[in-house]
Each structure stands twice: as C-alpha cells, then as structure tokens.
PDB file of C-alpha atoms and ligand atoms in Angstrom:
ATOM      1  CA  UNK A 227       7.597 154.411 178.586  1.00 94.00           C
ATOM      2  CA  UNK A 228       6.860 154.015 174.932  1.00 97.00           C
ATOM      3  CA  UNK A 229       5.034 156.498 172.764  1.00 98.00           C
ATOM      4  CA  UNK A 230       4.420 156.513 169.066  1.00 98.00           C
ATOM      5  CA  UNK A 231       4.493 160.101 167.899  1.00 98.00           C
ATOM      6  CA  UNK A 232       3.451 160.921 164.367  1.00 97.00           C
ATOM      7  CA  UNK A 233       4.026 157.308 163.417  1.00 97.00           C
ATOM      8  CA  UNK A 234       7.516 157.049 164.920  1.00 98.00           C
ATOM      9  CA  UNK A 235       8.103 154.818 167.972  1.00 98.00           C
ATOM     10  CA  UNK A 236       9.992 156.415 170.870  1.00 98.00           C
ATOM     11  CA  UNK A 237      11.308 154.995 174.118  1.00 98.00           C
ATOM     12  CA  UNK A 238      10.746 157.949 176.406  1.00 97.00           C
ATOM     13  CA  UNK A 239      13.318 158.676 179.102  1.00 97.00           C
ATOM     14  CA  UNK A 240      11.450 161.422 180.988  1.00 97.00           C
ATOM     15  CA  UNK A 241       9.948 160.695 184.406  1.00 97.00           C
ATOM     16  CA  UNK A 242       6.439 159.202 184.325  1.00 96.00           C
ATOM     17  CA  UNK A 243       4.980 162.346 185.876  1.00 97.00           C
ATOM     18  CA  UNK A 244       6.562 164.590 183.262  1.00 98.00           C
ATOM     19  CA  UNK A 245       3.872 166.239 181.218  1.00 98.00           C
ATOM     20  CA  UNK A 246       3.307 165.073 177.682  1.00 98.00           C
ATOM     21  CA  UNK A 247       3.910 168.685 176.668  1.00 98.00           C
ATOM     22  CA  UNK A 248       7.416 168.601 178.148  1.00 98.00           C
ATOM     23  CA  UNK A 249       8.158 165.189 176.676  1.00 98.00           C
ATOM     24  CA  UNK A 250       7.172 166.369 173.220  1.00 98.00           C
ATOM     25  CA  UNK A 251       8.932 169.714 173.353  1.00 98.00           C
ATOM     26  CA  UNK A 252      11.954 169.074 175.563  1.00 98.00           C
ATOM     27  CA  UNK A 253      12.783 165.414 174.976  1.00 98.00           C
ATOM     28  CA  UNK A 254      11.566 164.830 171.440  1.00 98.00           C
ATOM     29  CA  UNK A 255      12.042 168.341 170.039  1.00 97.00           C
ATOM     30  CA  UNK A 256       8.503 168.551 168.647  1.00 97.00           C
ATOM     31  CA  UNK A 257       7.582 172.185 169.161  1.00 96.00           C
ATOM     32  CA  UNK A 258       4.145 172.648 167.621  1.00 97.00           C
ATOM     33  CA  UNK A 259       2.358 172.029 170.955  1.00 98.00           C
ATOM     34  CA  UNK A 260       2.651 175.351 172.757  1.00 98.00           C
ATOM     35  CA  UNK A 261       2.948 176.101 176.475  1.00 98.00           C
ATOM     36  CA  UNK A 262       0.286 178.733 176.997  1.00 97.00           C
ATOM     37  CA  UNK A 263      -1.409 178.693 180.392  1.00 97.00           C
ATOM     38  CA  UNK A 264      -0.085 175.242 181.388  1.00 97.00           C
ATOM     39  CA  UNK A 265      -3.245 174.916 183.467  1.00 97.00           C
ATOM     40  CA  UNK A 266      -5.648 173.383 180.968  1.00 97.00           C
ATOM     41  CA  UNK A 267      -7.391 176.617 180.088  1.00 97.00           C
ATOM     42  CA  UNK A 268      -6.134 177.752 176.681  1.00 98.00           C
ATOM     43  CA  UNK A 269      -5.850 174.710 174.423  1.00 98.00           C
ATOM     44  CA  UNK A 270      -2.518 175.736 172.872  1.00 98.00           C
ATOM     45  CA  UNK A 271      -0.902 172.474 173.971  1.00 98.00           C
ATOM     46  CA  UNK A 272      -3.597 170.202 172.513  1.00 98.00           C
ATOM     47  CA  UNK A 273      -2.491 167.058 170.701  1.00 98.00           C
ATOM     48  CA  UNK A 274      -4.307 163.896 169.687  1.00 98.00           C
ATOM     49  CA  UNK A 275      -3.818 160.866 171.927  1.00 98.00           C
ATOM     50  CA  UNK A 276      -5.184 157.758 170.244  1.00 98.00           C
ATOM     51  CA  UNK A 277      -7.203 160.102 168.054  1.00 97.00           C
ATOM     52  CA  UNK A 278      -8.741 162.157 170.844  1.00 97.00           C
ATOM     53  CA  UNK A 279      -7.787 165.736 171.684  1.00 97.00           C
ATOM     54  CA  UNK A 280      -5.887 165.995 174.968  1.00 98.00           C
ATOM     55  CA  UNK A 281      -4.314 168.946 176.744  1.00 98.00           C
ATOM     56  CA  UNK A 282      -0.722 167.825 176.865  1.00 98.00           C
ATOM     57  CA  UNK A 283       0.078 170.233 179.722  1.00 98.00           C
ATOM     58  CA  UNK A 284      -2.244 168.244 181.983  1.00 98.00           C
ATOM     59  CA  UNK A 285      -1.358 164.767 180.722  1.00 98.00           C
ATOM     60  CA  UNK A 286       1.281 162.784 182.586  1.00 98.00           C
ATOM     61  CA  UNK A 287       3.375 160.873 180.099  1.00 97.00           C
ATOM     62  CA  UNK A 288       3.169 157.738 182.226  1.00 97.00           C
ATOM     63  CA  UNK A 289      -0.614 157.797 182.016  1.00 98.00           C
ATOM     64  CA  UNK A 290      -0.561 157.308 178.268  1.00 98.00           C
ATOM     65  CA  UNK A 291       2.245 154.752 178.016  1.00 98.00           C
ATOM     66  CA  UNK A 292       1.857 152.849 174.758  1.00 98.00           C
ATOM     67  CA  UNK A 293      -0.365 155.440 173.118  1.00 98.00           C
ATOM     68  CA  UNK A 294      -0.238 157.018 169.696  1.00 98.00           C
ATOM     69  CA  UNK A 295       0.236 160.770 169.724  1.00 98.00           C
ATOM     70  CA  UNK A 296      -0.362 163.077 166.795  1.00 98.00           C
ATOM     71  CA  UNK A 297       0.913 166.631 166.641  1.00 98.00           C
ATOM     72  CA  UNK A 298       0.406 169.058 163.820  1.00 96.00           C
ATOM     73  CA  UNK A 299       3.697 167.861 162.315  1.00 95.00           C
ATOM     74  CA  UNK A 300       1.922 164.553 161.784  1.00 96.00           C
ATOM     75  CA  UNK A 301      -0.935 166.028 159.772  1.00 96.00           C
ATOM     76  CA  UNK A 302       1.108 167.054 156.774  1.00 93.00           C
ATOM     77  CA  UNK A 303       4.390 168.534 155.620  1.00 90.00           C
ATOM     78  CA  UNK A 304       5.125 171.954 154.090  1.00 87.00           C
ATOM     79  CA  UNK A 305       5.233 170.391 150.633  1.00 88.00           C
ATOM     80  CA  UNK A 306       2.125 168.259 151.230  1.00 91.00           C
ATOM     81  CA  UNK A 307      -0.230 170.127 153.548  1.00 94.00           C
ATOM     82  CA  UNK A 308      -3.212 168.264 154.931  1.00 95.00           C
ATOM     83  CA  UNK A 309      -6.711 169.540 154.063  1.00 96.00           C
ATOM     84  CA  UNK A 310      -6.900 171.237 157.493  1.00 97.00           C
ATOM     85  CA  UNK A 311      -3.553 172.929 156.998  1.00 96.00           C
ATOM     86  CA  UNK A 312      -4.571 174.023 153.499  1.00 95.00           C
ATOM     87  CA  UNK A 313      -7.848 175.426 154.786  1.00 96.00           C
ATOM     88  CA  UNK A 314      -6.171 177.380 157.596  1.00 96.00           C
ATOM     89  CA  UNK A 315      -3.737 178.810 155.051  1.00 94.00           C
ATOM     90  CA  UNK A 316      -6.391 179.668 152.480  1.00 93.00           C
ATOM     91  CA  UNK A 317      -8.701 181.294 155.023  1.00 94.00           C
ATOM     92  CA  UNK A 318      -5.987 183.222 156.901  1.00 93.00           C
ATOM     93  CA  UNK A 319      -6.989 181.275 159.996  1.00 96.00           C
ATOM     94  CA  UNK A 320      -3.518 181.601 161.520  1.00 94.00           C
ATOM     95  CA  UNK A 321      -2.101 184.943 162.538  1.00 94.00           C
ATOM     96  CA  UNK A 322       0.663 184.692 165.153  1.00 96.00           C
ATOM     97  CA  UNK A 323       0.129 180.937 165.089  1.00 95.00           C
ATOM     98  CA  UNK A 324       0.408 180.321 168.822  1.00 97.00           C
ATOM     99  CA  UNK A 325      -3.026 178.734 169.119  1.00 98.00           C
ATOM    100  CA  UNK A 326      -3.008 177.200 165.662  1.00 97.00           C
ATOM    101  CA  UNK A 327      -1.697 173.699 166.209  1.00 97.00           C
ATOM    102  CA  UNK A 328      -4.072 173.113 169.118  1.00 98.00           C
ATOM    103  CA  UNK A 329      -6.963 174.533 167.125  1.00 98.00           C
ATOM    104  CA  UNK A 330      -6.095 172.351 164.133  1.00 98.00           C
ATOM    105  CA  UNK A 331      -5.923 169.152 166.153  1.00 98.00           C
ATOM    106  CA  UNK A 332      -9.195 169.808 167.953  1.00 98.00           C
ATOM    107  CA  UNK A 333     -10.733 170.606 164.573  1.00 98.00           C
ATOM    108  CA  UNK A 334      -9.215 167.478 163.047  1.00 98.00           C
ATOM    109  CA  UNK A 335     -10.830 165.332 165.734  1.00 98.00           C
ATOM    110  CA  UNK A 336     -14.119 167.136 165.131  1.00 98.00           C
ATOM    111  CA  UNK A 337     -14.033 166.490 161.389  1.00 98.00           C
ATOM    112  CA  UNK A 338     -12.891 162.874 161.739  1.00 97.00           C
ATOM    113  CA  UNK A 339     -15.723 162.364 164.215  1.00 98.00           C
ATOM    114  CA  UNK A 340     -18.303 163.326 161.605  1.00 98.00           C
ATOM    115  CA  UNK A 341     -18.727 166.992 162.536  1.00 98.00           C
ATOM    116  CA  UNK A 342     -20.807 169.194 160.281  1.00 98.00           C
ATOM    117  CA  UNK A 343     -20.068 172.621 158.790  1.00 98.00           C
ATOM    118  CA  UNK A 344     -22.543 174.276 161.154  1.00 98.00           C
ATOM    119  CA  UNK A 345     -20.666 177.266 162.642  1.00 98.00           C
ATOM    120  CA  UNK A 346     -22.195 176.844 166.077  1.00 98.00           C
ATOM    121  CA  UNK A 347     -21.212 173.181 166.207  1.00 98.00           C
ATOM    122  CA  UNK A 348     -17.662 174.066 165.186  1.00 98.00           C
ATOM    123  CA  UNK A 349     -17.508 176.779 167.829  1.00 97.00           C
ATOM    124  CA  UNK A 350     -18.653 174.269 170.407  1.00 97.00           C
ATOM    125  CA  UNK A 351     -16.003 171.772 169.296  1.00 97.00           C
ATOM    126  CA  UNK A 352     -13.335 174.444 169.668  1.00 97.00           C
ATOM    127  CA  UNK A 353     -14.653 175.802 172.960  1.00 94.00           C
ATOM    128  CA  UNK A 354     -11.842 176.337 175.419  1.00 92.00           C
ATOM    129  CA  UNK A 355      -9.325 177.081 172.691  1.00 97.00           C
ATOM    130  CA  UNK A 356      -8.234 180.665 173.094  1.00 97.00           C
ATOM    131  CA  UNK A 357      -6.911 182.716 170.180  1.00 97.00           C
ATOM    132  CA  UNK A 358      -5.253 185.829 171.530  1.00 95.00           C
ATOM    133  CA  UNK A 359      -5.285 187.234 167.990  1.00 95.00           C
ATOM    134  CA  UNK A 360      -9.088 186.786 168.072  1.00 92.00           C
ATOM    135  CA  UNK A 361      -9.182 185.104 164.668  1.00 90.00           C
ATOM    136  CA  UNK A 362     -12.167 182.956 165.500  1.00 96.00           C
ATOM    137  CA  UNK A 363     -14.307 183.735 162.446  1.00 96.00           C
ATOM    138  CA  UNK A 364     -11.602 182.654 160.021  1.00 96.00           C
ATOM    139  CA  UNK A 365     -10.846 179.523 162.039  1.00 98.00           C
ATOM    140  CA  UNK A 366     -14.497 178.456 161.909  1.00 98.00           C
ATOM    141  CA  UNK A 367     -14.558 179.239 158.170  1.00 97.00           C
ATOM    142  CA  UNK A 368     -11.537 177.003 157.650  1.00 98.00           C
ATOM    143  CA  UNK A 369     -12.967 174.075 159.575  1.00 98.00           C
ATOM    144  CA  UNK A 370     -16.283 174.362 157.712  1.00 98.00           C
ATOM    145  CA  UNK A 371     -14.384 174.317 154.421  1.00 98.00           C
ATOM    146  CA  UNK A 372     -12.688 171.059 155.379  1.00 98.00           C
ATOM    147  CA  UNK A 373     -16.025 169.491 156.284  1.00 98.00           C
ATOM    148  CA  UNK A 374     -17.409 170.537 152.877  1.00 98.00           C
ATOM    149  CA  UNK A 375     -14.342 169.122 151.139  1.00 97.00           C
ATOM    150  CA  UNK A 376     -13.406 172.431 149.546  1.00 95.00           C
ATOM    151  CA  UNK A 377     -10.279 172.388 147.406  1.00 91.00           C
ATOM    152  CA  UNK A 378      -7.848 175.263 147.531  1.00 85.00           C
ATOM    153  CA  UNK A 379      -5.498 177.036 145.206  1.00 82.00           C
ATOM    154  CA  UNK A 380      -3.033 178.212 147.818  1.00 81.00           C
ATOM    155  CA  UNK A 381      -1.718 180.912 145.513  1.00 77.00           C
ATOM    156  CA  UNK A 382      -5.106 182.599 146.042  1.00 69.00           C
ATOM    157  CA  UNK A 383      -6.385 183.400 149.516  1.00 67.00           C
ATOM    158  CA  UNK A 384     -10.027 183.628 150.506  1.00 64.00           C
ATOM    159  CA  UNK A 385     -11.673 187.036 150.104  1.00 60.00           C
ATOM    160  CA  UNK A 386     -13.088 188.455 153.298  1.00 53.00           C
ATOM    161  CA  UNK A 387     -14.597 191.809 154.094  1.00 42.00           C
ATOM    162  CA  UNK A 388     -13.910 191.229 157.755  1.00 42.00           C
ATOM    163  CA  UNK A 389     -10.251 190.320 157.484  1.00 40.00           C
ATOM    164  CA  UNK A 390      -8.254 192.925 159.359  1.00 37.00           C
ATOM    165  CA  UNK A 391      -5.072 191.240 160.511  1.00 35.00           C
ATOM    166  CA  UNK A 392      -3.319 189.746 157.512  1.00 35.00           C
ATOM    167  CA  UNK A 393       0.334 188.966 157.875  1.00 35.00           C
ATOM    168  CA  UNK A 394       0.572 188.492 161.604  1.00 33.00           C
ATOM    169  CA  UNK A 395       0.334 192.111 162.798  1.00 34.00           C
ATOM    170  CA  UNK A 396      -0.104 192.014 166.566  1.00 33.00           C
TER     171      UNK A 396
HETATM  172  S1  LIG B 126      -1.025 175.206 177.842  1.00 96.97           S
HETATM  173 FE1  LIG B 126      -2.287 173.456 178.065  1.00 96.97          FE
HETATM  174  S2  LIG B 126      -4.303 174.264 178.097  1.00 96.97           S
HETATM  175 FE2  LIG B 126      -3.042 176.042 178.061  1.00 96.97          FE
HETATM  176  S1  LIG B 127      -3.415 183.075 165.784  1.00 96.97           S
HETATM  177 FE1  LIG B 127      -4.472 182.439 167.574  1.00 96.97          FE
HETATM  178  S2  LIG B 127      -3.255 183.199 169.157  1.00 96.97           S
HETATM  179 FE2  LIG B 127      -2.446 184.151 167.401  1.00 96.97          FE
END
C-alpha cells in the first residue's frame, strides 16, 4: 500500500486490515492521532484523508490505498504554527491535549469547507469529538477566530472570565 502522509510518500508494510491509526502511530511513528475509545466514539484519532476528516481507528489502511493523509504535524511546525494551531494556543483551547489533534483536524476541514464563525455551527462540526477536560467553549472560540482571520500575538493569551484550567491541571 502507498500513502502520502503530510506530503511524504510512504510504502506501507502493515497488513491491509491494519487500522490507519496503527499504521500512523506504530509503523510511521506519527503520534498526534490518539487511541481513545478505538470504537469511533471519541474523535481523538481523527485525521484528514484526502481532505476529509476520518476516524483512523475505524479506517482500514488498505481501504485508503493511494490516499493523502494529513495529521496535525502536517498543519504547521512549532516555529511556524498554522492559523488553527495559533488560535488553539492563543485561546487556551488545549489543556491535556489528548483530544486536540482530532479537534484541530475536524475544525480545519470545517474552515476549509467554508464554515462560519457561528458557535452552533462549529459545535455541530465538532460533534462526536469528546474533550475529557471539557474545554469546549475555548475550542469553539479558537475555531471562530480562525474563520474571522484573527491574528495573534502568541506572547499574549486571550482574556477569559470563564477560563478555569490553565496549564493543564487535571
Ligand atoms: S479512538 Fe477513534 S474515535 Fe475514539
Ligand atoms: S484538552 Fe481535550 S481531552 Fe484534554
């Protein structure tokens, strides 16, 4: 099987029925997709396959032979964060981070698909993505900011009266 992951072509050696999640994490060493429920219910494993969000825990690698896969590593780098990564940082939209890459990729597909900054529409786009840190308000704020094209000074974080879990306290 052949997969292009974050712009790099790979000849995949895993069995065709191996999950995309296992191929990414175990064979290719790309660890942003997380194994949460591994039953399709949490969204932590979400990646983009040919631009569309897919739950990699439910996707057989052989079923997407020849596809282009994007993980959060493909959005930007620490020294050149993508607008979505900047917005999540600025708005404290990541706490423990377990759900974050799946959230970001679903949000990325939403924005690229012409999504608006309407909070209810964003919530609908992210439905089925579970944040065990319950940071949903900040996540929606971040996605709306990307839609608006906000620019961020990442040395200054967004003020929020409702922010109660800064710094990853669990
Ligand atoms: S790990 Fe895939 S949806 Fe939960
Ligand atoms: S930040 Fe969402 S699960 Fe922790």
